[in-house]
DNA sequence: TCGTCTAGTTATAACTTCTAACGAACGCGT
DNA sequence: ACGCGTTCGTTAGAAGTTATAACTAGACGA
């Protein structure tokens, strides 16, 4: 902490108010969705009147952007924890234990607050451009997935997409994973998201099937490729 | 047409205005997202002043609900067309030609208007309950998928999820598909949606990979199970 | 032709985001 | 310890939004 860490009481209070604003915002989003988020309502809930909130956030967009970043950060931290936790219990389970643990961690994180998940992976606003920190966290998440995929054996011949990935591995940074591992990471991401997104949106309700079992089946199939 | 088909000019005009309202609504949604849809702006665009629009739609929710239903209808019609088209060119291609054609039809339909896709499969509004006709169209779509899946051979042993589906096949109606076919239809749905949703939301932009190739790879893997 | 039903109008209420101008309090440096 | 400046919170207000109410003008059918 060189210049301004958390010392002066002005900044302490400011940070405290900002976090309380975000807490109220998360409550509103969880119950009514992000589109129903009202800065006015938050201000009134906190006992201050309307425009006072603009001292802390320049506007709705800035608040939502920070919520998105926080959501990304939360997901990345969760996955990092499970990754290190399963790395500790090394070879007691199968090779796919790491990926399976990540999958269930993602699902639990999403089910805990579906709207938080949709804030990241839901309907995008046409004009919106994600800030750099979210893309950084996103590649951080991909790195975790790649670590787990690199621990798996890759049998079977290389697919055309594997060859495509061989020439397009910018997104993996300098991760030393095989094209098959890159492929499995992408497939993991899309398949987990596919089941999860439909489940959270309620598209399975009334169908009679158990989303958890469908999720597990997709995971098994991915691991048994 | 027993009582009121499309005869009297009053109803003709009314239907015409309603469709024009929906056209303007689609334009707004395509460019700025569903949350930015403004009834007032639509009314002014059409030359009438504000509340006049409420003669045609009781409110924002009713308009959006009808847009969702129309989107479902459009998707179902598209898939029905491709299903019959590929059924005509019977055995000239492999067994998975039907499913592959459906997958590409879905993707083309989604790419044509991403926000329309997200209106169906995007972020749900927490309180919102879909009307019965949309669930009916949804099962109509599932029936098309099941037809294509039933045409495929199902090698491999039955998975635990197959056994789960054997006891929970309400959603398939009275479709005579094997549990493996039910499984493949669900997997098709979730995997297509997984890739497509992330692609349309722009989560692959900047990664360097070609979403079309990832989509094709997922489809190939599903067909080669 | 006349009556009714409908479409459009304005006015209004209750919201929203966000800007501007003002006052008061807090805390830092002297 | 005291002033001065930064910051916070206020009210007022503009420009939007959804939606309702009351009224007018028109078209359609009998």
GROMACS .gro file of C-alpha atoms (C1' of nucleotides) in nm:
model
  510
    1UNK     CA    1   0.000   0.000   0.000
    2UNK     CA    2   0.207   0.287  -0.124
    3UNK     CA    3  -0.028   0.581  -0.180
    4UNK     CA    4  -0.383   0.517  -0.067
    5UNK     CA    5  -0.444   0.176   0.073
    6UNK     CA    6  -0.742   0.192   0.307
    7UNK     CA    7  -0.628   0.448   0.560
    8UNK     CA    8  -0.819   0.773   0.563
    9UNK     CA    9  -1.172   0.744   0.704
   10UNK     CA   10  -1.319   0.916   0.401
   11UNK     CA   11  -1.221   0.630   0.172
   12UNK     CA   12  -1.314   0.370   0.429
   13UNK     CA   13  -1.666   0.508   0.448
   14UNK     CA   14  -1.686   0.540   0.072
   15UNK     CA   15  -1.583   0.180   0.018
   16UNK     CA   16  -1.833   0.065   0.279
   17UNK     CA   17  -2.119   0.251   0.112
   18UNK     CA   18  -2.018   0.118  -0.229
   19UNK     CA   19  -2.028  -0.241  -0.106
   20UNK     CA   20  -2.367  -0.186   0.057
   21UNK     CA   21  -2.498  -0.045  -0.269
   22UNK     CA   22  -2.377  -0.356  -0.447
   23UNK     CA   23  -2.538  -0.583  -0.188
   24UNK     CA   24  -2.874  -0.417  -0.239
   25UNK     CA   25  -2.822  -0.435  -0.613
   26UNK     CA   26  -2.760  -0.810  -0.593
   27UNK     CA   27  -3.078  -0.854  -0.392
   28UNK     CA   28  -3.281  -0.669  -0.650
   29UNK     CA   29  -3.120  -0.860  -0.936
   30UNK     CA   30  -3.177  -1.196  -0.768
   31UNK     CA   31  -3.546  -1.127  -0.716
   32UNK     CA   32  -3.644  -0.928  -1.024
   33UNK     CA   33  -3.361  -0.957  -1.273
   34UNK     CA   34  -3.099  -0.712  -1.384
   35UNK     CA   35  -3.335  -0.513  -1.602
   36UNK     CA   36  -3.544  -0.424  -1.299
   37UNK     CA   37  -3.250  -0.281  -1.105
   38UNK     CA   38  -3.336   0.068  -0.982
   39UNK     CA   39  -3.075   0.305  -0.846
   40UNK     CA   40  -3.350   0.514  -0.693
   41UNK     CA   41  -3.491   0.220  -0.503
   42UNK     CA   42  -3.147   0.129  -0.374
   43UNK     CA   43  -3.088   0.483  -0.252
   44UNK     CA   44  -3.421   0.495  -0.073
   45UNK     CA   45  -3.356   0.155   0.085
   46UNK     CA   46  -3.034   0.293   0.224
   47UNK     CA   47  -3.207   0.599   0.363
   48UNK     CA   48  -3.063   0.849   0.122
   49UNK     CA   49  -3.247   1.034  -0.142
   50UNK     CA   50  -3.207   0.955  -0.508
   51UNK     CA   51  -2.917   1.136  -0.667
   52UNK     CA   52  -2.693   1.089  -0.363
   53UNK     CA   53  -2.608   0.750  -0.507
   54UNK     CA   54  -2.443   0.912  -0.805
   55UNK     CA   55  -2.160   1.020  -0.575
   56UNK     CA   56  -2.064   0.653  -0.562
   57UNK     CA   57  -2.148   0.528  -0.909
   58UNK     CA   58  -2.157   0.744  -1.217
   59UNK     CA   59  -2.467   0.565  -1.338
   60UNK     CA   60  -2.651   0.242  -1.389
   61UNK     CA   61  -2.402   0.112  -1.641
   62UNK     CA   62  -2.104   0.162  -1.415
   63UNK     CA   63  -2.275  -0.018  -1.129
   64UNK     CA   64  -2.377  -0.311  -1.346
   65UNK     CA   65  -2.032  -0.330  -1.496
   66UNK     CA   66  -1.879  -0.359  -1.152
   67UNK     CA   67  -2.135  -0.623  -1.058
   68UNK     CA   68  -2.036  -0.821  -1.366
   69UNK     CA   69  -1.670  -0.793  -1.276
   70UNK     CA   70  -1.742  -0.905  -0.920
   71UNK     CA   71  -1.941  -1.200  -1.050
   72UNK     CA   72  -1.654  -1.303  -1.275
   73UNK     CA   73  -1.413  -1.267  -0.985
   74UNK     CA   74  -1.635  -1.479  -0.761
   75UNK     CA   75  -1.660  -1.755  -1.019
   76UNK     CA   76  -1.287  -1.755  -1.084
   77UNK     CA   77  -1.210  -1.768  -0.712
   78UNK     CA   78  -1.453  -2.055  -0.665
   79UNK     CA   79  -1.297  -2.255  -0.945
   80UNK     CA   80  -0.948  -2.178  -0.824
   81UNK     CA   81  -1.039  -2.310  -0.479
   82UNK     CA   82  -1.183  -2.634  -0.612
   83UNK     CA   83  -0.888  -2.678  -0.845
   84UNK     CA   84  -0.637  -2.655  -0.562
   85UNK     CA   85  -0.858  -2.867  -0.337
   86UNK     CA   86  -0.877  -3.152  -0.589
   87UNK     CA   87  -0.507  -3.118  -0.669
   88UNK     CA   88  -0.440  -3.192  -0.301
   89UNK     CA   89  -0.629  -3.521  -0.309
   90UNK     CA   90  -0.411  -3.623  -0.596
   91UNK     CA   91  -0.460  -3.962  -0.747
   92UNK     CA   92  -0.720  -4.103  -0.513
   93UNK     CA   93  -0.986  -4.069  -0.779
   94UNK     CA   94  -0.985  -4.113  -1.153
   95UNK     CA   95  -0.813  -3.883  -1.396
   96UNK     CA   96  -1.130  -3.690  -1.461
   97UNK     CA   97  -1.188  -3.605  -1.097
   98UNK     CA   98  -1.051  -3.257  -1.148
   99UNK     CA   99  -1.284  -3.171  -1.432
  100UNK     CA  100  -1.579  -3.331  -1.257
  101UNK     CA  101  -1.514  -3.127  -0.945
  102UNK     CA  102  -1.493  -2.810  -1.152
  103UNK     CA  103  -1.819  -2.894  -1.326
  104UNK     CA  104  -2.004  -2.943  -1.001
  105UNK     CA  105  -1.849  -2.630  -0.855
  106UNK     CA  106  -1.970  -2.427  -1.151
  107UNK     CA  107  -2.317  -2.573  -1.121
  108UNK     CA  108  -2.335  -2.508  -0.748
  109UNK     CA  109  -2.212  -2.153  -0.800
  110UNK     CA  110  -2.474  -2.094  -1.068
  111UNK     CA  111  -2.761  -2.248  -0.872
  112UNK     CA  112  -2.675  -2.034  -0.571
  113UNK     CA  113  -2.773  -1.724  -0.769
  114UNK     CA  114  -2.900  -1.789  -1.121
  115UNK     CA  115  -2.926  -1.424  -1.211
  116UNK     CA  116  -2.561  -1.377  -1.120
  117UNK     CA  117  -2.476  -1.651  -1.370
  118UNK     CA  118  -2.690  -1.487  -1.636
  119UNK     CA  119  -2.522  -1.155  -1.570
  120UNK     CA  120  -2.210  -1.317  -1.711
  121UNK     CA  121  -2.340  -1.572  -1.960
  122UNK     CA  122  -2.691  -1.451  -2.031
  123UNK     CA  123  -2.840  -1.222  -2.291
  124UNK     CA  124  -2.587  -0.963  -2.400
  125UNK     CA  125  -2.668  -0.599  -2.458
  126UNK     CA  126  -2.599  -0.538  -2.831
  127UNK     CA  127  -2.382  -0.233  -2.781
  128UNK     CA  128  -2.205  -0.337  -2.463
  129UNK     CA  129  -1.832  -0.401  -2.476
  130UNK     CA  130  -1.687  -0.592  -2.184
  131UNK     CA  131  -1.403  -0.416  -2.000
  132UNK     CA  132  -1.055  -0.561  -2.007
  133UNK     CA  133  -1.056  -0.698  -1.654
  134UNK     CA  134  -1.349  -0.930  -1.729
  135UNK     CA  135  -1.171  -1.074  -2.030
  136UNK     CA  136  -0.864  -1.120  -1.813
  137UNK     CA  137  -1.067  -1.311  -1.556
  138UNK     CA  138  -1.229  -1.511  -1.834
  139UNK     CA  139  -0.892  -1.632  -1.960
  140UNK     CA  140  -0.797  -1.701  -1.598
  141UNK     CA  141  -1.096  -1.934  -1.584
  142UNK     CA  142  -0.996  -2.096  -1.912
  143UNK     CA  143  -0.650  -2.156  -1.769
  144UNK     CA  144  -0.803  -2.349  -1.479
  145UNK     CA  145  -1.004  -2.559  -1.719
  146UNK     CA  146  -0.694  -2.621  -1.931
  147UNK     CA  147  -0.502  -2.738  -1.627
  148UNK     CA  148  -0.768  -2.997  -1.556
  149UNK     CA  149  -0.788  -3.104  -1.920
  150UNK     CA  150  -0.414  -3.137  -1.957
  151UNK     CA  151  -0.421  -3.399  -1.679
  152UNK     CA  152  -0.638  -3.623  -1.892
  153UNK     CA  153  -0.511  -3.870  -2.148
  154UNK     CA  154  -0.616  -3.794  -2.503
  155UNK     CA  155  -0.688  -4.110  -2.694
  156UNK     CA  156  -0.849  -4.112  -3.031
  157UNK     CA  157  -0.738  -3.952  -3.354
  158UNK     CA  158  -0.707  -3.579  -3.399
  159UNK     CA  159  -1.025  -3.420  -3.530
  160UNK     CA  160  -1.037  -3.141  -3.787
  161UNK     CA  161  -1.113  -2.903  -3.504
  162UNK     CA  162  -0.801  -3.021  -3.322
  163UNK     CA  163  -0.600  -2.914  -3.623
  164UNK     CA  164  -0.783  -2.583  -3.625
  165UNK     CA  165  -0.693  -2.532  -3.261
  166UNK     CA  166  -0.331  -2.609  -3.334
  167UNK     CA  167  -0.314  -2.287  -3.533
  168UNK     CA  168  -0.548  -2.087  -3.314
  169UNK     CA  169  -0.438  -2.121  -2.957
  170UNK     CA  170  -0.400  -1.750  -2.876
  171UNK     CA  171  -0.676  -1.776  -2.618
  172UNK     CA  172  -0.478  -2.036  -2.424
  173UNK     CA  173  -0.199  -1.790  -2.362
  174UNK     CA  174   0.122  -1.987  -2.319
  175UNK     CA  175  -0.047  -2.287  -2.162
  176UNK     CA  176   0.133  -2.605  -2.269
  177UNK     CA  177  -0.176  -2.809  -2.340
  178UNK     CA  178  -0.223  -3.043  -2.633
  179UNK     CA  179  -0.477  -2.953  -2.903
  180UNK     CA  180  -0.693  -3.236  -2.769
  181UNK     CA  181  -0.683  -3.075  -2.426
  182UNK     CA  182  -0.776  -2.738  -2.573
  183UNK     CA  183  -1.062  -2.907  -2.753
  184UNK     CA  184  -1.184  -3.076  -2.437
  185UNK     CA  185  -1.169  -2.751  -2.243
  186UNK     CA  186  -1.382  -2.573  -2.500
  187UNK     CA  187  -1.623  -2.863  -2.515
  188UNK     CA  188  -1.642  -2.867  -2.138
  189UNK     CA  189  -1.721  -2.500  -2.130
  190UNK     CA  190  -1.992  -2.513  -2.395
  191UNK     CA  191  -2.155  -2.831  -2.269
  192UNK     CA  192  -2.162  -2.725  -1.907
  193UNK     CA  193  -2.306  -2.393  -2.013
  194UNK     CA  194  -2.558  -2.558  -2.240
  195UNK     CA  195  -2.717  -2.770  -1.972
  196UNK     CA  196  -2.679  -2.512  -1.700
  197UNK     CA  197  -2.823  -2.224  -1.897
  198UNK     CA  198  -3.133  -2.416  -1.997
  199UNK     CA  199  -3.176  -2.551  -1.645
  200UNK     CA  200  -3.147  -2.209  -1.481
  201UNK     CA  201  -3.383  -2.057  -1.733
  202UNK     CA  202  -3.641  -2.319  -1.640
  203UNK     CA  203  -3.658  -2.488  -1.979
  204UNK     CA  204  -3.656  -2.833  -1.814
  205UNK     CA  205  -3.930  -2.762  -1.564
  206UNK     CA  206  -4.242  -2.950  -1.658
  207UNK     CA  207  -4.049  -3.196  -1.873
  208UNK     CA  208  -4.012  -3.444  -1.590
  209UNK     CA  209  -3.641  -3.499  -1.626
  210UNK     CA  210  -3.386  -3.428  -1.356
  211UNK     CA  211  -3.142  -3.160  -1.471
  212UNK     CA  212  -2.879  -3.290  -1.231
  213UNK     CA  213  -2.880  -3.628  -1.401
  214UNK     CA  214  -2.863  -3.471  -1.746
  215UNK     CA  215  -2.573  -3.263  -1.625
  216UNK     CA  216  -2.397  -3.569  -1.488
  217UNK     CA  217  -2.460  -3.758  -1.811
  218UNK     CA  218  -2.309  -3.482  -2.020
  219UNK     CA  219  -2.010  -3.471  -1.789
  220UNK     CA  220  -1.961  -3.848  -1.805
  221UNK     CA  221  -1.979  -3.843  -2.181
  222UNK     CA  222  -1.723  -3.566  -2.202
  223UNK     CA  223  -1.482  -3.749  -1.972
  224UNK     CA  224  -1.525  -4.081  -2.155
  225UNK     CA  225  -1.448  -3.941  -2.497
  226UNK     CA  226  -6.388  -1.914  -4.068
  227UNK     CA  227  -6.713  -1.936  -3.882
  228UNK     CA  228  -6.748  -1.615  -3.682
  229UNK     CA  229  -6.470  -1.365  -3.751
  230UNK     CA  230  -6.205  -1.483  -3.988
  231UNK     CA  231  -6.054  -1.178  -4.149
  232UNK     CA  232  -6.357  -1.021  -4.306
  233UNK     CA  233  -6.461  -0.688  -4.160
  234UNK     CA  234  -6.222  -0.403  -4.242
  235UNK     CA  235  -6.202  -0.308  -3.874
  236UNK     CA  236  -6.024  -0.629  -3.786
  237UNK     CA  237  -5.815  -0.623  -4.102
  238UNK     CA  238  -5.681  -0.282  -4.009
  239UNK     CA  239  -5.629  -0.385  -3.650
  240UNK     CA  240  -5.429  -0.691  -3.751
  241UNK     CA  241  -5.223  -0.483  -3.988
  242UNK     CA  242  -5.135  -0.228  -3.721
  243UNK     CA  243  -5.048  -0.504  -3.475
  244UNK     CA  244  -4.806  -0.662  -3.719
  245UNK     CA  245  -4.646  -0.324  -3.792
  246UNK     CA  246  -4.605  -0.267  -3.419
  247UNK     CA  247  -4.430  -0.602  -3.393
  248UNK     CA  248  -4.204  -0.524  -3.687
  249UNK     CA  249  -4.091  -0.202  -3.522
  250UNK     CA  250  -4.046  -0.388  -3.195
  251UNK     CA  251  -3.822  -0.645  -3.365
  252UNK     CA  252  -3.612  -0.368  -3.512
  253UNK     CA  253  -3.565  -0.209  -3.172
  254UNK     CA  254  -3.486  -0.542  -3.009
  255UNK     CA  255  -3.234  -0.635  -3.277
  256UNK     CA  256  -3.044  -0.311  -3.237
  257UNK     CA  257  -3.068  -0.236  -2.866
  258UNK     CA  258  -3.195  -0.550  -2.695
  259UNK     CA  259  -3.531  -0.636  -2.549
  260UNK     CA  260  -3.479  -0.429  -2.235
  261UNK     CA  261  -3.455  -0.113  -2.446
  262UNK     CA  262  -3.787  -0.172  -2.617
  263UNK     CA  263  -4.002   0.140  -2.586
  264UNK     CA  264  -4.372   0.141  -2.664
  265UNK     CA  265  -4.362   0.518  -2.680
  266UNK     CA  266  -4.088   0.518  -2.942
  267UNK     CA  267  -4.277   0.263  -3.150
  268UNK     CA  268  -4.591   0.475  -3.138
  269UNK     CA  269  -4.406   0.788  -3.244
  270UNK     CA  270  -4.232   0.601  -3.525
  271UNK     CA  271  -4.572   0.500  -3.654
  272UNK     CA  272  -4.698   0.854  -3.635
  273UNK     CA  273  -4.936   0.806  -3.349
  274UNK     CA  274  -4.900   0.951  -3.009
  275UNK     CA  275  -4.808   0.740  -2.710
  276UNK     CA  276  -5.109   0.582  -2.548
  277UNK     CA  277  -5.277   0.501  -2.880
  278UNK     CA  278  -5.065   0.190  -2.890
  279UNK     CA  279  -5.240   0.055  -2.584
  280UNK     CA  280  -5.547  -0.001  -2.799
  281UNK     CA  281  -5.349  -0.282  -2.966
  282UNK     CA  282  -5.143  -0.421  -2.681
  283UNK     CA  283  -5.241  -0.403  -2.316
  284UNK     CA  284  -4.882  -0.328  -2.220
  285UNK     CA  285  -4.518  -0.403  -2.264
  286UNK     CA  286  -4.549  -0.753  -2.123
  287UNK     CA  287  -4.824  -0.854  -2.361
  288UNK     CA  288  -4.628  -0.730  -2.662
  289UNK     CA  289  -4.311  -0.908  -2.556
  290UNK     CA  290  -4.504  -1.225  -2.483
  291UNK     CA  291  -4.645  -1.223  -2.834
  292UNK     CA  292  -4.298  -1.158  -2.975
  293UNK     CA  293  -4.169  -1.460  -2.785
  294UNK     CA  294  -4.450  -1.674  -2.917
  295UNK     CA  295  -4.382  -1.556  -3.272
  296UNK     CA  296  -4.013  -1.632  -3.231
  297UNK     CA  297  -4.093  -1.984  -3.112
  298UNK     CA  298  -4.331  -2.029  -3.403
  299UNK     CA  299  -4.067  -1.909  -3.647
  300UNK     CA  300  -3.807  -2.148  -3.511
  301UNK     CA  301  -4.048  -2.442  -3.515
  302UNK     CA  302  -4.153  -2.367  -3.872
  303UNK     CA  303  -3.791  -2.342  -3.982
  304UNK     CA  304  -3.705  -2.676  -3.826
  305UNK     CA  305  -4.015  -2.836  -3.967
  306UNK     CA  306  -3.918  -2.721  -4.314
  307UNK     CA  307  -3.565  -2.856  -4.291
  308UNK     CA  308  -3.691  -3.181  -4.143
  309UNK     CA  309  -3.924  -3.243  -4.434
  310UNK     CA  310  -3.661  -3.126  -4.682
  311UNK     CA  311  -3.402  -3.372  -4.557
  312UNK     CA  312  -3.661  -3.647  -4.531
  313UNK     CA  313  -3.718  -3.604  -4.906
  314UNK     CA  314  -3.353  -3.666  -4.990
  315UNK     CA  315  -3.378  -3.988  -4.798
  316UNK     CA  316  -3.075  -4.209  -4.782
  317UNK     CA  317  -2.842  -4.017  -5.006
  318UNK     CA  318  -2.641  -3.903  -4.705
  319UNK     CA  319  -2.546  -4.067  -4.382
  320UNK     CA  320  -2.784  -4.147  -4.102
  321UNK     CA  321  -2.697  -3.828  -3.917
  322UNK     CA  322  -2.781  -3.602  -4.209
  323UNK     CA  323  -3.115  -3.516  -4.055
  324UNK     CA  324  -2.972  -3.403  -3.725
  325UNK     CA  325  -2.689  -3.217  -3.894
  326UNK     CA  326  -2.932  -3.031  -4.115
  327UNK     CA  327  -3.139  -2.937  -3.812
  328UNK     CA  328  -2.831  -2.814  -3.627
  329UNK     CA  329  -2.725  -2.590  -3.912
  330UNK     CA  330  -3.079  -2.465  -3.955
  331UNK     CA  331  -3.094  -2.368  -3.589
  332UNK     CA  332  -2.761  -2.192  -3.611
  333UNK     CA  333  -2.858  -2.003  -3.926
  334UNK     CA  334  -3.186  -1.903  -3.766
  335UNK     CA  335  -3.008  -1.779  -3.456
  336UNK     CA  336  -2.737  -1.589  -3.644
  337UNK     CA  337  -3.001  -1.416  -3.853
  338UNK     CA  338  -3.125  -1.236  -3.541
  339UNK     CA  339  -2.933  -1.313  -3.221
  340UNK     CA  340  -3.165  -1.114  -3.000
  341UNK     CA  341  -3.458  -1.316  -3.126
  342UNK     CA  342  -3.276  -1.630  -3.016
  343UNK     CA  343  -3.205  -1.478  -2.675
  344UNK     CA  344  -3.567  -1.379  -2.641
  345UNK     CA  345  -3.638  -1.752  -2.624
  346UNK     CA  346  -3.325  -1.900  -2.471
  347UNK     CA  347  -3.164  -1.601  -2.300
  348UNK     CA  348  -3.182  -1.458  -1.952
  349UNK     CA  349  -3.523  -1.530  -1.801
  350UNK     CA  350  -3.720  -1.278  -1.599
  351UNK     CA  351  -3.749  -1.431  -1.249
  352UNK     CA  352  -4.123  -1.391  -1.215
  353UNK     CA  353  -4.219  -1.462  -1.574
  354UNK     CA  354  -4.421  -1.773  -1.649
  355UNK     CA  355  -4.429  -1.881  -2.012
  356UNK     CA  356  -4.778  -1.914  -2.162
  357UNK     CA  357  -4.906  -2.253  -2.268
  358UNK     CA  358  -4.865  -2.202  -2.641
  359UNK     CA  359  -4.491  -2.153  -2.609
  360UNK     CA  360  -4.454  -2.479  -2.418
  361UNK     CA  361  -4.665  -2.645  -2.685
  362UNK     CA  362  -4.436  -2.515  -2.959
  363UNK     CA  363  -4.136  -2.619  -2.752
  364UNK     CA  364  -4.255  -2.979  -2.739
  365UNK     CA  365  -4.330  -2.955  -3.108
  366UNK     CA  366  -3.963  -2.869  -3.159
  367UNK     CA  367  -3.858  -3.157  -2.937
  368UNK     CA  368  -4.071  -3.389  -3.147
  369UNK     CA  369  -3.882  -3.285  -3.458
  370UNK     CA  370  -3.553  -3.352  -3.282
  371UNK     CA  371  -3.680  -3.688  -3.164
  372UNK     CA  372  -3.777  -3.785  -3.518
  373UNK     CA  373  -3.425  -3.717  -3.634
  374UNK     CA  374  -3.272  -3.900  -3.338
  375UNK     CA  375  -3.494  -4.204  -3.382
  376UNK     CA  376  -3.349  -4.246  -3.731
  377UNK     CA  377  -3.005  -4.302  -3.584
  378UNK     CA  378  -2.868  -4.636  -3.465
  379UNK     CA  379  -2.794  -4.648  -3.096
  380UNK     CA  380  -2.486  -4.852  -3.028
  381UNK     CA  381  -2.320  -4.859  -2.692
  382UNK     CA  382  -2.457  -4.966  -2.358
  383UNK     CA  383  -2.738  -4.786  -2.182
  384UNK     CA  384  -2.615  -4.513  -1.949
  385UNK     CA  385  -2.765  -4.437  -1.607
  386UNK     CA  386  -2.933  -4.138  -1.763
  387UNK     CA  387  -3.088  -4.364  -2.027
  388UNK     CA  388  -3.251  -4.558  -1.745
  389UNK     CA  389  -3.366  -4.232  -1.589
  390UNK     CA  390  -3.523  -4.133  -1.919
  391UNK     CA  391  -3.700  -4.465  -1.943
  392UNK     CA  392  -3.909  -4.363  -1.644
  393UNK     CA  393  -3.932  -3.995  -1.730
  394UNK     CA  394  -4.042  -3.964  -2.086
  395UNK     CA  395  -4.347  -3.745  -2.032
  396UNK     CA  396  -4.187  -3.464  -2.227
  397UNK     CA  397  -4.163  -3.687  -2.535
  398UNK     CA  398  -4.540  -3.722  -2.549
  399UNK     CA  399  -4.622  -4.052  -2.715
  400UNK     CA  400  -4.321  -4.047  -2.940
  401UNK     CA  401  -4.193  -4.402  -2.992
  402UNK     CA  402  -3.825  -4.324  -2.948
  403UNK     CA  403  -3.577  -4.538  -2.761
  404UNK     CA  404  -3.424  -4.402  -2.440
  405UNK     CA  405  -3.099  -4.363  -2.629
  406UNK     CA  406  -3.278  -4.147  -2.885
  407UNK     CA  407  -3.435  -3.939  -2.608
  408UNK     CA  408  -3.089  -3.898  -2.460
  409UNK     CA  409  -2.939  -3.792  -2.789
  410UNK     CA  410  -3.215  -3.539  -2.848
  411UNK     CA  411  -3.157  -3.378  -2.511
  412UNK     CA  412  -2.783  -3.378  -2.564
  413UNK     CA  413  -2.830  -3.229  -2.908
  414UNK     CA  414  -3.043  -2.951  -2.764
  415UNK     CA  415  -2.807  -2.863  -2.482
  416UNK     CA  416  -2.490  -2.885  -2.688
  417UNK     CA  417  -2.622  -2.684  -2.978
  418UNK     CA  418  -2.748  -2.425  -2.733
  419UNK     CA  419  -2.420  -2.426  -2.543
  420UNK     CA  420  -2.205  -2.335  -2.840
  421UNK     CA  421  -2.463  -2.109  -3.000
  422UNK     CA  422  -2.541  -1.911  -2.687
  423UNK     CA  423  -2.176  -1.837  -2.616
  424UNK     CA  424  -2.110  -1.754  -2.980
  425UNK     CA  425  -2.404  -1.515  -3.009
  426UNK     CA  426  -2.311  -1.348  -2.682
  427UNK     CA  427  -1.966  -1.282  -2.820
  428UNK     CA  428  -1.776  -1.494  -2.572
  429UNK     CA  429  -1.557  -1.636  -2.848
  430UNK     CA  430  -1.465  -1.304  -3.005
  431UNK     CA  431  -1.105  -1.224  -2.938
  432UNK     CA  432  -1.020  -1.586  -2.865
  433UNK     CA  433  -0.915  -1.654  -3.221
  434UNK     CA  434  -1.120  -1.968  -3.271
  435UNK     CA  435  -1.385  -2.009  -3.535
  436UNK     CA  436  -1.725  -2.070  -3.371
  437UNK     CA  437  -1.849  -2.246  -3.683
  438UNK     CA  438  -1.575  -2.505  -3.653
  439UNK     CA  439  -1.642  -2.556  -3.284
  440UNK     CA  440  -2.008  -2.597  -3.366
  441UNK     CA  441  -1.928  -2.853  -3.634
  442UNK     CA  442  -1.695  -3.038  -3.398
  443UNK     CA  443  -1.962  -3.062  -3.131
  444UNK     CA  444  -2.209  -3.185  -3.387
  445UNK     CA  445  -1.967  -3.447  -3.522
  446UNK     CA  446  -1.895  -3.572  -3.174
  447UNK     CA  447  -2.263  -3.602  -3.096
  448UNK     CA  448  -2.332  -3.796  -3.415
  449UNK     CA  449  -2.034  -4.029  -3.363
  450UNK     CA  450  -2.127  -4.132  -3.011
  451DT     C1'  451  -7.938   0.778  -4.183
  452DC     C1'  452  -7.848   0.693  -3.730
  453DG     C1'  453  -7.641   0.473  -3.339
  454DT     C1'  454  -7.258   0.225  -3.158
  455DC     C1'  455  -6.822   0.082  -3.120
  456DT     C1'  456  -6.342   0.196  -3.190
  457DA     C1'  457  -5.931   0.453  -3.268
  458DG     C1'  458  -5.686   0.831  -3.157
  459DT     C1'  459  -5.629   1.235  -2.889
  460DT     C1'  460  -5.469   1.499  -2.466
  461DA     C1'  461  -5.392   1.524  -1.958
  462DT     C1'  462  -5.209   1.313  -1.566
  463DA     C1'  463  -4.986   1.014  -1.227
  464DA     C1'  464  -4.599   0.756  -1.090
  465DC     C1'  465  -4.212   0.592  -1.213
  466DT     C1'  466  -3.712   0.596  -1.398
  467DT     C1'  467  -3.208   0.803  -1.493
  468DC     C1'  468  -2.931   1.171  -1.450
  469DT     C1'  469  -2.761   1.692  -1.414
  470DA     C1'  470  -2.725   2.116  -1.168
  471DA     C1'  471  -2.691   2.403  -0.787
  472DC     C1'  472  -2.670   2.458  -0.318
  473DG     C1'  473  -2.564   2.367   0.189
  474DA     C1'  474  -2.350   2.130   0.545
  475DA     C1'  475  -2.028   1.843   0.757
  476DC     C1'  476  -1.612   1.615   0.787
  477DG     C1'  477  -1.109   1.590   0.805
  478DC     C1'  478  -0.666   1.740   0.688
  479DG     C1'  479  -0.289   2.071   0.723
  480DT     C1'  480  -0.128   2.458   0.936
  481DA     C1'  481  -0.732   2.449   1.774
  482DC     C1'  482  -0.883   2.655   1.384
  483DG     C1'  483  -0.992   2.746   0.914
  484DC     C1'  484  -1.033   2.582   0.453
  485DG     C1'  485  -1.122   2.263   0.107
  486DT     C1'  486  -1.296   1.834  -0.038
  487DT     C1'  487  -1.678   1.548  -0.028
  488DC     C1'  488  -2.138   1.414   0.076
  489DG     C1'  489  -2.620   1.476   0.071
  490DT     C1'  490  -2.987   1.759  -0.026
  491DT     C1'  491  -3.367   1.964  -0.338
  492DA     C1'  492  -3.505   2.110  -0.798
  493DG     C1'  493  -3.562   1.994  -1.247
  494DA     C1'  494  -3.529   1.800  -1.731
  495DA     C1'  495  -3.627   1.419  -2.026
  496DG     C1'  496  -3.747   0.985  -2.048
  497DT     C1'  497  -4.063   0.560  -1.955
  498DT     C1'  498  -4.531   0.283  -1.862
  499DA     C1'  499  -4.991   0.318  -1.801
  500DT     C1'  500  -5.476   0.510  -1.695
  501DA     C1'  501  -5.863   0.827  -1.756
  502DA     C1'  502  -6.156   1.113  -2.005
  503DC     C1'  503  -6.286   1.296  -2.421
  504DT     C1'  504  -6.344   1.350  -2.943
  505DA     C1'  505  -6.380   1.218  -3.404
  506DG     C1'  506  -6.448   0.886  -3.714
  507DA     C1'  507  -6.590   0.450  -3.945
  508DC     C1'  508  -6.889   0.053  -3.975
  509DG     C1'  509  -7.313  -0.201  -3.960
  510DA     C1'  510  -7.799  -0.226  -3.922
   0.00000   0.00000   0.00000
